[in-house]
C-alpha positions as MATLAB code, in Angstrom:
seq = 'XXXXXXXXXXXXXXXXXXXXXXXXXXXXXXXXXXXXXXXXXXXXXXXXXXXXXXXXXXXXXXXXXXXXXXXX';
ca = [
     -33.193  -15.360   82.374;
     -34.288  -17.116   85.765;
     -34.224  -20.268   84.199;
     -30.648  -19.352   83.146;
     -29.663  -18.552   86.258;
     -31.261  -22.335   88.140;
     -28.916  -23.712   84.790;
     -25.692  -21.624   85.671;
     -26.607  -23.317   89.704;
     -26.992  -26.325   89.043;
     -23.579  -26.439   86.707;
     -22.513  -24.399   89.721;
     -22.756  -27.500   91.931;
     -21.833  -29.683   89.721;
     -18.845  -28.739   89.306;
     -18.206  -27.894   92.891;
     -19.004  -31.699   93.524;
     -17.226  -32.728   91.021;
     -13.264  -30.826   91.956;
     -13.662  -31.998   95.635;
     -13.248  -35.495   94.128;
     -11.126  -34.544   91.563;
      -8.919  -32.773   93.975;
      -8.939  -36.670   96.614;
      -7.846  -38.417   93.387;
      -5.318  -36.720   93.161;
      -4.399  -36.437   96.701;
      -4.406  -40.120   96.683;
      -2.892  -40.214   93.234;
       0.387  -38.350   94.567;
       0.133  -40.219   98.156;
       0.412  -43.798   95.865;
       2.903  -42.254   93.579;
       5.462  -41.613   96.322;
       4.616  -45.265   96.946;
       5.257  -47.173   94.185;
       8.244  -49.181   94.056;
       8.243  -50.147   90.413;
       9.234  -47.787   87.866;
       5.823  -48.739   85.268;
       3.089  -48.380   87.820;
       5.480  -44.927   88.856;
       5.232  -43.243   85.253;
       1.392  -45.216   85.593;
       0.721  -43.008   88.125;
       2.181  -40.009   87.080;
       0.337  -40.006   84.259;
      -2.533  -40.584   86.114;
      -1.601  -37.540   88.163;
      -1.508  -35.349   85.664;
      -3.910  -35.982   83.896;
      -6.344  -35.145   86.635;
      -4.096  -31.828   87.421;
      -5.101  -31.233   84.218;
      -9.045  -31.581   85.109;
      -9.226  -30.338   87.637;
      -7.819  -27.023   86.844;
     -10.106  -26.889   83.543;
     -13.398  -27.668   85.900;
     -11.818  -24.564   88.058;
     -11.698  -22.538   85.509;
     -15.242  -23.067   84.295;
     -16.465  -23.068   87.727;
     -14.746  -19.103   87.488;
     -16.171  -17.955   84.970;
     -19.275  -19.658   85.440;
     -19.450  -17.261   89.433;
     -18.824  -13.911   86.955;
     -21.617  -14.983   85.269;
     -23.252  -14.945   88.663;
     -22.333  -12.787   90.091;
     -21.256  -14.580   93.364;
];
């Protein structure tokens, strides 16, 4: 049980780092999107923002599940 708790704690720590990175990436992409003048570039950035937001949402959901499992 102790080993499982450590494994979950490690995954939570990894997820927290990933969430921060994805959030920063999403902010940067949104900023770039606001400045984009080329329609193809804007579409590419929009698609990246959408994909990044989905990854962020998935990571946050996983984090919440793990937090519930640890009682934290």
